[in-house]
Short mmCIF file of C-alpha atoms in Angstrom, two decimals:
data_model
loop_
_atom_site.label_atom_id
_atom_site.label_comp_id
_atom_site.label_asym_id
_atom_site.label_seq_id
_atom_site.Cartn_x
_atom_site.Cartn_y
_atom_site.Cartn_z
CA MET A 1 223.32 -27.62 87.52
CA GLU A 2 221.34 -26.41 84.51
CA SER A 3 218.03 -27.07 86.30
CA ILE A 4 218.69 -24.96 89.43
CA SER A 5 215.64 -22.84 90.29
CA LEU A 6 213.67 -21.70 93.33
CA GLU A 7 211.80 -25.01 93.22
CA THR A 8 214.88 -27.25 92.92
CA CYS A 9 217.84 -25.46 94.55
CA LEU A 10 217.29 -26.73 98.11
CA ARG A 11 216.88 -30.34 96.99
CA LEU A 12 219.96 -30.07 94.75
CA TYR A 13 221.97 -28.39 97.51
CA ALA A 14 221.06 -31.22 99.91
CA LEU A 15 222.02 -33.79 97.28
CA ALA A 16 225.37 -32.09 96.64
CA HIS A 17 226.02 -31.76 100.38
CA THR A 18 225.36 -35.47 100.95
CA HIS A 19 227.74 -36.53 98.18
CA GLN A 20 230.19 -33.60 98.56
CA HIS A 21 229.90 -32.76 94.87
CA LEU A 22 231.77 -29.46 94.91
CA GLY A 23 230.58 -28.16 91.52
CA LEU A 24 226.90 -28.64 92.29
CA LEU A 25 227.40 -27.53 95.90
CA HIS A 26 228.89 -24.21 94.75
CA ALA A 27 226.24 -23.56 92.10
CA ALA A 28 223.25 -24.51 94.26
CA GLY A 29 224.77 -22.79 97.31
CA ARG A 30 225.10 -19.53 95.41
CA TYR A 31 221.43 -19.74 94.41
CA VAL A 32 220.36 -20.55 97.97
CA SER A 33 222.41 -17.66 99.36
CA LEU A 34 220.90 -15.14 96.95
CA HIS A 35 217.30 -16.29 97.56
CA PHE A 36 217.51 -17.41 101.21
CA ARG A 37 214.69 -15.21 102.47
CA SER A 38 212.10 -16.56 100.02
CA LEU A 39 213.38 -20.15 100.19
CA CYS A 40 212.70 -20.28 103.92
CA GLU A 41 208.99 -20.25 103.07
CA HIS A 42 209.21 -23.35 100.84
CA ASP A 43 208.19 -26.75 102.17
CA ALA A 44 211.51 -28.16 100.94
CA PHE A 45 213.27 -26.03 103.57
CA LEU A 46 211.43 -27.86 106.34
CA HIS A 47 212.74 -31.22 105.09
CA LEU A 48 216.44 -30.31 105.21
CA ASP A 49 218.56 -32.49 107.47
CA LEU A 50 220.49 -30.91 110.35
CA GLY A 51 223.87 -31.01 108.57
CA THR A 52 222.59 -29.31 105.42
CA LEU A 53 220.71 -26.65 107.38
CA SER A 54 223.78 -25.93 109.53
CA ASP A 55 225.95 -25.61 106.43
CA ILE A 56 223.54 -23.06 104.94
CA ILE A 57 223.12 -20.85 108.02
CA THR A 58 226.87 -20.62 108.62
CA SER A 59 227.54 -19.21 105.14
CA ASP A 60 229.05 -15.74 104.75
CA SER A 61 227.21 -15.40 101.44
CA LEU A 62 223.63 -15.25 102.71
CA ALA A 63 221.96 -12.20 101.18
CA VAL A 64 220.17 -11.13 104.38
CA THR A 65 220.16 -7.64 105.85
CA SER A 66 219.42 -8.87 109.38
CA GLU A 67 220.51 -11.91 111.39
CA LEU A 68 216.94 -12.09 112.66
CA THR A 69 215.96 -13.42 109.22
CA VAL A 70 218.25 -16.41 109.79
CA TYR A 71 216.80 -17.00 113.25
CA TRP A 72 213.21 -16.99 111.92
CA ALA A 73 214.24 -19.61 109.36
CA VAL A 74 215.70 -21.78 112.14
CA GLY A 75 212.57 -21.32 114.23
CA ARG A 76 210.32 -22.37 111.36
CA TRP A 77 212.44 -25.50 110.79
CA VAL A 78 212.25 -26.42 114.50
CA ARG A 79 208.48 -25.87 114.66
CA ALA A 80 207.96 -28.32 111.79
CA ASP A 81 208.94 -31.18 114.17
CA PRO A 82 209.19 -29.81 117.71
CA ALA A 83 209.50 -33.21 119.41
CA GLY A 84 212.56 -34.19 117.40
CA ARG A 85 214.12 -30.79 116.71
CA LEU A 86 213.63 -28.72 119.87
CA PRO A 87 216.72 -30.27 121.53
CA LEU A 88 218.74 -29.13 118.49
CA LEU A 89 217.88 -25.44 118.96
CA PRO A 90 220.93 -24.59 121.12
CA GLU A 91 223.25 -26.07 118.47
CA LEU A 92 221.54 -24.12 115.68
CA VAL A 93 221.51 -20.87 117.65
CA GLY A 94 225.25 -21.39 118.14
CA HIS A 95 225.67 -20.98 114.38
CA LEU A 96 223.92 -17.59 114.34
CA ARG A 97 225.77 -14.28 114.45
CA LEU A 98 223.86 -12.90 117.40
CA ALA A 99 226.32 -10.05 117.95
CA LEU A 100 224.90 -8.53 114.75
CA LEU A 101 221.38 -8.18 116.19
CA THR A 102 220.15 -4.76 117.21
CA PRO A 103 218.70 -4.43 120.75
CA GLU A 104 215.19 -4.57 119.35
CA GLU A 105 215.95 -7.66 117.27
CA LEU A 106 217.59 -9.41 120.22
CA ALA A 107 214.53 -8.77 122.40
CA GLU A 108 212.30 -10.15 119.64
CA MET A 109 214.42 -13.27 119.38
CA GLN A 110 214.52 -13.77 123.15
CA ALA A 111 210.73 -13.61 123.29
CA ASP A 112 210.40 -16.19 120.53
CA VAL A 113 212.94 -18.54 122.14
CA ALA A 114 210.89 -18.39 125.35
CA GLU A 115 207.66 -19.08 123.47
CA LEU A 116 209.21 -21.89 121.43
CA SER A 117 211.01 -23.70 124.23
CA GLY A 118 209.19 -22.71 127.37
CA ALA A 119 212.50 -22.62 129.22
CA ALA A 120 215.86 -21.10 128.50
CA ARG A 121 218.80 -19.72 130.42
CA LEU A 122 220.14 -16.88 128.32
CA GLY A 123 223.70 -15.92 129.25
CA LEU A 124 224.19 -12.33 128.09
CA LYS A 125 227.71 -11.28 127.17
CA GLU A 126 228.39 -7.63 126.45
CA LEU A 127 230.19 -6.90 123.20
CA ALA A 128 231.02 -3.66 121.46
CA GLY A 129 232.78 -2.36 118.38
CA GLU A 130 235.26 -4.75 116.76
CA GLY A 131 234.36 -7.42 119.32
CA ARG A 132 231.06 -8.00 117.56
CA LEU A 133 232.77 -9.11 114.35
CA GLN A 134 235.41 -11.16 116.14
CA GLU A 135 232.72 -13.01 118.08
CA ASN A 136 230.74 -14.20 115.07
CA GLY A 137 233.05 -14.15 112.07
CA GLY A 138 231.97 -11.03 110.22
CA LEU A 139 229.10 -9.62 108.22
CA ARG A 140 227.03 -11.72 105.85
CA ARG A 141 226.81 -10.71 102.21
CA GLY A 142 223.53 -8.80 102.54
CA MET A 143 224.71 -6.78 105.53
CA TYR A 144 227.14 -4.52 103.72
CA GLU A 145 227.38 -2.45 100.59
CA GLU A 146 230.48 -3.01 98.49
CA VAL A 147 231.57 0.39 97.23
CA ILE A 148 234.53 1.58 95.18
CA VAL A 149 236.80 3.95 97.09
CA CYS A 150 239.39 6.22 95.51
CA VAL A 151 241.35 9.34 96.35
CA GLY A 152 239.94 12.50 94.83
CA ARG A 153 242.10 15.47 93.97
CA ARG A 154 241.41 19.17 94.27
CA GLY A 155 243.40 21.97 92.74
CA HIS A 156 245.78 23.60 95.21
CA ALA A 157 247.26 27.04 95.15
CA ALA A 158 250.82 27.43 96.32
CA GLY A 159 251.09 27.14 100.08
CA GLU A 160 247.60 25.65 100.60
CA ASP A 161 247.11 22.54 102.70
CA LEU A 162 246.50 19.33 100.82
CA ASP A 163 242.98 17.96 100.78
CA SER A 164 242.56 14.55 99.18
CA PRO A 165 239.03 13.28 99.85
CA LEU A 166 238.35 9.54 99.98
CA ASP A 167 235.39 9.36 97.62
CA CYS A 168 232.92 6.44 97.48
CA PHE A 169 231.27 5.27 94.27
CA ASP A 170 228.29 2.90 94.44
CA PRO A 171 228.22 0.77 91.27
CA HIS A 172 224.58 -0.21 91.99
CA THR A 173 223.33 3.36 91.63
CA GLU A 174 226.31 4.72 89.69
CA ARG A 175 226.45 7.63 92.11
CA TRP A 176 229.07 9.08 94.42
CA GLY A 177 228.25 9.15 98.12
CA ALA A 178 229.67 11.12 101.02
CA PRO A 179 233.46 10.76 101.29
CA LEU A 180 234.94 8.70 104.13
CA GLY A 181 237.09 11.66 105.07
CA SER A 182 240.37 12.85 103.59
CA VAL A 183 244.07 12.12 103.76
CA PRO A 184 246.75 14.82 104.17
CA VAL A 185 249.00 13.40 101.44
CA ARG A 186 249.04 13.03 97.69
CA PHE A 187 249.67 9.78 95.82
CA PRO A 188 249.47 7.32 98.76
CA GLY A 189 249.44 3.56 98.46
CA PHE A 190 245.94 2.17 98.79
CA ALA A 191 244.63 -1.31 99.74
CA ALA A 192 241.51 -2.81 101.32
CA LEU A 193 240.52 -6.07 102.99
CA GLY A 194 236.86 -6.56 103.86
CA HIS A 195 235.67 -3.53 105.84
CA LYS A 196 239.16 -2.12 106.44
CA LEU A 197 241.04 0.34 104.25
CA TYR A 198 244.81 0.90 104.40
CA VAL A 199 246.62 4.06 103.28
CA ALA A 200 250.42 4.12 103.15
CA GLY A 201 253.09 6.67 102.25
CA GLY A 202 252.44 9.55 99.89
CA CYS A 203 253.71 13.10 99.60
CA GLY A 204 252.85 15.54 102.41
CA PRO A 205 252.09 19.28 102.24
CA ASP A 206 255.75 20.07 102.88
CA GLY A 207 256.79 18.07 99.81
CA CYS A 208 258.35 15.32 101.92
CA PHE A 209 257.54 11.66 101.43
CA SER A 210 255.83 9.76 104.25
CA THR A 211 256.45 6.44 106.00
CA SER A 212 253.00 6.40 107.61
CA LEU A 213 250.46 3.57 107.54
CA HIS A 214 246.85 4.23 108.55
CA GLU A 215 243.84 1.94 108.85
CA TYR A 216 240.22 2.99 108.36
CA ASP A 217 237.50 0.77 109.85
CA ALA A 218 234.26 1.16 107.89
CA CYS A 219 232.29 -0.40 110.76
CA SER A 220 233.37 2.05 113.47
CA GLY A 221 234.10 4.92 111.08
CA GLN A 222 237.43 5.46 112.88
CA TRP A 223 241.03 5.87 111.71
CA ALA A 224 243.98 4.26 113.50
CA GLN A 225 247.71 4.72 112.97
CA LEU A 226 249.73 1.52 112.50
CA PRO A 227 253.52 1.00 112.61
CA SER A 228 255.28 2.95 109.87
CA MET A 229 257.12 1.58 106.84
CA SER A 230 260.91 1.46 106.73
CA TRP A 231 261.15 3.87 103.79
CA PRO A 232 259.30 7.13 103.05
CA LEU A 233 257.52 6.36 99.79
CA ASP A 234 255.66 8.31 97.13
CA PRO A 235 254.03 6.33 94.24
CA HIS A 236 254.67 2.67 95.03
CA GLY A 237 253.05 -0.74 94.78
CA PHE A 238 250.76 -1.42 97.73
CA LEU A 239 248.73 -4.65 97.77
CA VAL A 240 247.00 -6.95 100.23
CA CYS A 241 247.13 -10.75 99.98
CA SER A 242 246.75 -13.57 102.55
CA ARG A 243 246.12 -11.05 105.35
CA ARG A 244 249.39 -9.24 104.72
CA LEU A 245 250.15 -5.86 103.17
CA TYR A 246 252.99 -5.49 100.67
CA ALA A 247 254.83 -2.24 99.90
CA MET A 248 257.07 -2.58 96.83
CA GLY A 249 259.27 -0.34 94.76
CA GLY A 250 258.35 3.31 94.36
CA CYS A 251 260.35 6.44 95.10
CA ALA A 252 262.16 7.69 98.18
CA GLU A 253 263.59 11.18 98.53
CA ALA A 254 267.19 10.25 99.19
CA ALA A 255 267.40 6.93 97.35
CA GLY A 256 265.34 7.81 94.26
CA LYS A 257 263.71 4.80 92.60
CA LEU A 258 263.71 1.77 94.90
CA ASP A 259 264.02 -1.98 94.56
CA SER A 260 262.95 -2.55 98.17
CA ALA A 261 259.95 -4.60 99.33
CA GLU A 262 258.48 -5.22 102.75
CA THR A 263 255.39 -6.88 104.18
CA PHE A 264 253.09 -6.04 107.09
CA ASP A 265 251.40 -8.81 109.09
CA LEU A 266 247.87 -7.61 109.87
CA GLU A 267 247.54 -9.99 112.82
CA LYS A 268 250.89 -9.27 114.50
CA LYS A 269 250.99 -5.62 113.35
CA GLN A 270 254.65 -5.96 112.33
CA TRP A 271 256.70 -5.13 109.23
CA ALA A 272 259.25 -7.58 107.82
CA ALA A 273 261.58 -7.45 104.82
CA ALA A 274 260.65 -9.29 101.61
CA ALA A 275 262.86 -10.25 98.66
CA ARG A 276 264.08 -7.18 96.82
CA LEU A 277 262.89 -6.45 93.28
CA PRO A 278 265.34 -7.44 90.50
CA PHE A 279 265.83 -3.71 89.79
CA PRO A 280 264.47 -0.32 90.97
CA LEU A 281 260.95 0.25 89.65
CA SER A 282 258.12 2.78 90.04
CA TYR A 283 254.90 3.92 88.30
CA PHE A 284 253.88 0.34 87.49
CA ALA A 285 250.41 -1.22 87.53
CA SER A 286 249.92 -3.82 90.25
CA ALA A 287 247.49 -6.58 91.21
CA ALA A 288 247.25 -9.64 93.46
CA LEU A 289 246.04 -12.96 92.05
CA HIS A 290 246.13 -16.50 93.46
CA ASN A 291 248.79 -15.82 96.10
CA LYS A 292 251.03 -13.95 93.65
CA LEU A 293 251.74 -10.24 93.19
CA TYR A 294 252.10 -8.70 89.74
CA LEU A 295 254.03 -5.49 88.93
CA ILE A 296 253.25 -4.61 85.32
CA GLY A 297 255.40 -2.23 83.27
CA GLY A 298 256.65 0.85 85.11
CA LYS A 299 259.78 3.01 85.00
CA LYS A 300 263.14 1.43 85.72
CA HIS A 301 266.72 2.62 85.98
CA VAL A 302 268.89 1.62 83.02
CA ALA A 303 272.51 2.80 82.92
CA GLY A 304 271.70 5.84 85.05
CA ALA A 305 268.63 6.83 83.00
CA LEU A 306 264.91 6.11 83.21
CA ALA A 307 263.20 3.81 80.72
CA THR A 308 259.84 2.10 80.44
CA HIS A 309 259.87 -1.53 81.47
CA ARG A 310 258.94 -3.99 78.70
CA GLY A 311 257.80 -6.70 81.04
CA LEU A 312 256.31 -7.56 84.38
CA LEU A 313 257.55 -8.94 87.69
CA ILE A 314 255.71 -11.72 89.52
CA TYR A 315 256.30 -12.16 93.24
CA HIS A 316 255.64 -15.67 94.55
CA ILE A 317 254.55 -15.25 98.15
CA SER A 318 255.14 -18.89 99.09
CA SER A 319 258.81 -18.83 98.05
CA ASP A 320 259.56 -15.11 98.61
CA SER A 321 261.01 -14.87 95.11
CA TRP A 322 260.55 -12.85 91.90
CA ALA A 323 260.11 -14.01 88.31
CA GLN A 324 260.43 -11.84 85.19
CA VAL A 325 258.10 -12.12 82.18
CA PRO A 326 258.63 -10.07 78.96
CA LEU A 327 255.98 -7.86 77.35
CA GLY A 328 255.94 -6.65 73.76
CA VAL A 329 255.36 -3.05 74.80
CA GLY A 330 256.95 -0.44 77.03
CA LEU A 331 254.32 0.55 79.59
CA CYS A 332 253.93 2.82 82.63
CA HIS A 333 251.12 4.67 84.47
CA ALA A 334 248.63 1.91 83.54
CA GLY A 335 245.82 0.50 85.65
CA ALA A 336 245.31 -3.18 86.56
CA ALA A 337 242.34 -5.09 87.98
CA ALA A 338 242.46 -8.75 89.03
CA THR A 339 239.50 -10.90 87.98
CA ALA A 340 238.76 -14.57 88.65
CA GLY A 341 240.78 -15.76 85.66
CA GLY A 342 243.51 -13.16 85.19
CA ILE A 343 244.37 -9.46 85.17
CA CYS A 344 242.89 -6.68 83.01
CA VAL A 345 245.50 -4.02 82.15
CA VAL A 346 243.99 -0.72 80.98
CA GLY A 347 245.37 2.44 79.42
CA GLY A 348 248.67 3.92 80.56
CA CYS A 349 251.57 5.41 78.64
CA ARG A 350 252.96 3.10 75.97
CA ASP A 351 255.94 2.92 73.63
CA GLU A 352 255.35 0.41 70.84
CA ASP A 353 258.79 0.90 69.27
CA LEU A 354 261.01 -2.17 69.30
CA GLY A 355 264.17 -0.18 69.89
CA GLU A 356 265.45 -0.74 73.44
CA GLU A 357 267.72 1.11 75.78
CA GLY A 358 268.87 -1.79 77.90
CA GLU A 359 267.34 -5.21 78.40
CA GLY A 360 263.58 -5.24 78.77
CA ALA A 361 263.20 -1.46 78.53
CA SER A 362 262.44 1.29 76.04
CA CYS A 363 263.38 4.96 76.01
CA LEU A 364 260.97 7.38 77.69
CA GLY A 365 261.14 9.85 74.84
CA ASN A 366 258.13 8.74 72.73
CA ILE A 367 255.59 7.42 75.21
CA GLN A 368 252.03 8.76 75.24
CA ALA A 369 248.66 7.95 76.79
CA SER A 370 246.86 5.02 75.21
CA GLN A 371 243.35 3.58 74.85
CA ALA A 372 244.66 0.01 74.59
CA CYS A 373 243.74 -2.75 77.06
CA PHE A 374 244.86 -6.37 77.33
CA PHE A 375 244.41 -9.44 79.54
CA LEU A 376 247.14 -11.33 81.38
CA GLY A 377 246.88 -14.97 82.47
CA GLU A 378 248.19 -16.21 85.79
CA ASP A 379 251.52 -16.98 84.09
CA GLY A 380 251.89 -13.31 83.17
CA LYS A 381 251.48 -13.86 79.43
CA VAL A 382 249.01 -11.93 77.28
CA ARG A 383 245.86 -13.93 76.54
CA GLN A 384 244.84 -12.95 73.01
CA GLU A 385 241.59 -14.92 73.22
CA VAL A 386 240.26 -12.54 75.90
CA ALA A 387 239.38 -9.40 73.96
CA ILE A 388 239.03 -6.23 76.02
CA PRO A 389 237.76 -3.27 73.95
CA ALA A 390 239.82 -0.08 73.75
CA LEU A 391 238.95 2.68 76.21
CA PRO A 392 236.76 5.49 74.80
CA ARG A 393 239.70 7.88 75.21
CA ALA A 394 243.41 7.65 75.92
CA ILE A 395 243.83 7.55 79.73
CA GLU A 396 246.85 7.27 81.99
CA SER A 397 247.19 7.18 85.80
CA ALA A 398 243.64 5.92 86.29
CA GLY A 399 242.41 3.58 89.01
CA ALA A 400 241.15 0.15 87.93
CA VAL A 401 239.16 -2.31 90.02
CA CYS A 402 236.99 -5.39 89.54
CA TRP A 403 233.52 -5.23 91.14
CA ARG A 404 231.37 -8.37 90.86
CA GLY A 405 232.91 -9.40 87.58
CA ARG A 406 232.86 -5.95 85.99
CA VAL A 407 235.93 -3.79 85.49
CA TYR A 408 235.77 -0.10 86.42
CA VAL A 409 238.26 2.57 85.32
CA VAL A 410 238.11 5.65 87.53
CA GLY A 411 239.64 9.08 86.87
CA GLY A 412 243.14 9.46 85.47
CA LYS A 413 244.05 11.96 82.78
CA ASP A 414 244.08 12.23 79.02
CA SER A 415 246.49 14.26 76.92
CA ALA A 416 244.96 17.55 78.08
CA ARG A 417 243.55 17.30 81.61
CA TRP A 418 242.73 15.30 84.71
CA LEU A 419 239.39 13.48 84.62
CA ASN A 420 236.57 12.61 87.02
CA THR A 421 234.94 10.01 84.75
CA VAL A 422 234.07 6.38 85.51
CA TYR A 423 233.97 3.78 82.74
CA CYS A 424 232.65 0.23 83.17
CA TRP A 425 233.21 -2.91 81.10
CA GLU A 426 231.15 -6.07 81.41
CA PRO A 427 233.04 -9.15 80.14
CA SER A 428 231.95 -10.03 76.59
CA ALA A 429 230.63 -6.48 76.04
CA ALA A 430 231.83 -4.79 72.84
CA ALA A 431 232.50 -1.39 74.43
CA TRP A 432 233.01 0.47 77.69
CA THR A 433 230.04 2.27 79.30
CA LEU A 434 230.33 5.77 80.74
CA CYS A 435 228.79 6.01 84.21
CA ARG A 436 226.70 9.03 85.04
CA GLU A 437 228.62 11.41 87.26
CA GLY A 438 231.88 12.31 88.96
CA PRO A 439 232.49 12.98 92.68
CA ALA A 440 231.18 16.30 93.96
CA THR A 441 234.09 16.70 96.39
CA ALA A 442 236.91 16.52 93.86
CA GLU A 443 237.81 18.42 90.72
CA CYS A 444 239.45 15.28 89.40
CA VAL A 445 240.61 11.87 90.54
CA GLY A 446 243.88 10.21 89.75
CA TRP A 447 247.26 9.01 90.92
CA PHE A 448 245.57 6.76 93.43
CA GLY A 449 244.82 3.20 94.29
CA CYS A 450 241.26 2.21 93.59
CA VAL A 451 239.74 -0.52 95.80
CA THR A 452 236.44 -2.09 96.87
CA LEU A 453 235.43 -1.69 100.51
CA GLN A 454 232.66 -3.35 102.52
CA VAL A 455 230.59 -0.69 104.29
CA PRO A 456 227.90 -1.95 106.73
CA ILE A 457 224.32 -1.00 105.91
CA ARG A 458 223.02 1.96 107.90
CA ALA A 459 220.93 -0.16 110.30
CA LEU A 460 224.07 -1.95 111.55
CA ARG A 461 226.56 0.91 111.80
CA THR A 462 225.54 2.00 115.30
CA LEU A 463 226.36 -1.48 116.62
CA PHE A 464 230.06 -0.98 115.93
CA GLN A 465 230.53 2.46 117.40
CA GLY A 466 230.60 1.60 121.11
CA GLN A 467 233.72 1.46 123.23
CA PRO A 468 235.37 -1.98 123.44
CA THR A 469 235.04 -3.87 126.72
CA ALA A 470 238.15 -3.63 128.89
CA PRO A 471 240.43 -6.68 128.44
CA ALA A 472 240.52 -9.15 131.30
CA ALA A 473 243.61 -10.66 132.91
CA GLY A 474 243.73 -14.06 131.21
CA GLY A 475 240.64 -15.73 129.76
CA ALA A 476 240.01 -17.23 126.37
CA THR A 477 238.49 -14.18 124.76
CA GLY A 478 240.82 -11.54 126.16
CA ARG A 479 237.74 -9.51 127.16
CA LYS A 480 236.14 -8.93 130.52
CA GLN A 481 233.50 -11.56 131.23
CA LEU A 482 230.42 -9.84 132.59
CA PRO A 483 228.02 -11.56 134.99
CA SER A 484 225.43 -13.73 133.25
CA VAL A 485 221.81 -12.67 133.34
CA GLU A 486 219.49 -15.63 133.81
CA LEU A 487 215.90 -15.58 132.58
CA ARG A 488 213.98 -18.46 134.19
CA LEU A 489 210.79 -19.32 132.36
CA PRO A 490 208.19 -22.07 132.96
CA CYS A 491 209.28 -25.31 131.33
CA ARG A 492 207.08 -26.66 128.57
CA ALA A 493 209.60 -28.93 126.88
CA SER A 494 211.75 -31.07 129.13
CA ALA A 495 214.06 -32.04 126.29
CA MET A 496 214.88 -28.40 125.73
CA ALA A 497 215.19 -27.54 129.43
CA ALA A 498 218.03 -29.97 129.92
CA SER A 499 220.12 -28.72 127.05
CA ALA A 500 219.38 -25.00 126.80
CA ASP A 501 222.33 -22.76 127.55
CA LEU A 502 222.20 -20.06 124.88
CA HIS A 503 224.88 -17.39 125.13
CA LEU A 504 223.64 -14.18 123.58
CA PRO A 505 225.49 -10.89 123.25
CA SER A 506 224.11 -7.96 125.20
CA MET A 507 223.41 -4.85 123.16
CA GLY A 508 224.07 -2.72 126.23
CA LYS A 509 221.63 -1.15 128.65
CA GLU A 510 218.74 -1.39 126.18
CA ALA A 511 218.96 -5.20 126.20
#
């Protein structure tokens, strides 16, 4: 593993694949994925066996901006031994994500297939919009930009409509891009999975809480309304895990602070009840880690009064049950970001006093914004050996998110005002770094969820904006099967002619 380089990674990956050595397979595979384009030119690539090559070209992690790059690599491998490998071309093409080719790229590939094989029957199937991703399993790593999305906040005069822009921050350039649009509520729940963003609840312009759930598709650029929650919620926990959304705790107009929890199945598009919290809770930090949900600190009801919670709740998804873990500090309005090994908890309002008003709580009277940060292990206990430096200023109600191993703290407010700052911490760094600018669309950012979202690169966005094909009555795909278009070419390789039946997606009239 210590000797992985451009010269050795393919050989080591093949060795690990043969012996199923998971540690070496992961390390070498990561290197191959990041350098795939240049590795295709190495002689070692031409000597890969079929199983190893297939394993590589099916990876989601390939850092390629176009699927045509993967096809050219396959073509080069086949040309190295045409007599033995030409019959394998249909199998290899079956691993490619052809629905992600532009019309021009598809035409280029079709021409090369004809030149390489001399004969092919190309069955063209029309796909559009979401169907492209469903057909081939999604975008590869190099085909999207992972941005940080948060809800901005503008000042509002009495009676004005709300305008909460969804601002995008690119950690690569440390710049804010054009917002995705805006939401007509304040303080909504916020979650993301891949290229889809989910916004739930919040407070509307009339001051009423909302039950709404909306989905934004970064591929199509469209919003869709999904079935509403059972309760109208303002600040609440809203997380995604195992392809389900979870709405927990928070506030409702009639019921006040809630102990309710419910879950939304993203496949079935249905809400279902989950185990209730041990007590009503709101204004907590939240994160998902290893099939568990963590609600850290917050405000709870104690004997008819509010108090900060000196602990955290852990929801075990597999058993639909809650566990309670104590903390040595009263905490609310903090931010939390899940990393590979635990959860970073940043800022918030703290009460270090040991005096308690009820079990696991402290009085709200002396809390104030804090610079302190700490790290929680999977068991919910503070890991003293992981030292996170203090924030440059005391911040509460900020968004926190992990992006490629770094932790970002976005917006929030200090003791005097709302902020539009972004701070970044690289693990093992001695201090936080201030990023360069705030969003142009918002006076400040805060009271929001802060998430990472996969946005397709510009060259691919137009592929996802067509109308979906009308569903057929029956059929395996649930989509209308269009007539095949056959291209009959002179046969130059009998081995290929017998086995070629390549099903390619049509890009529309251009193709």
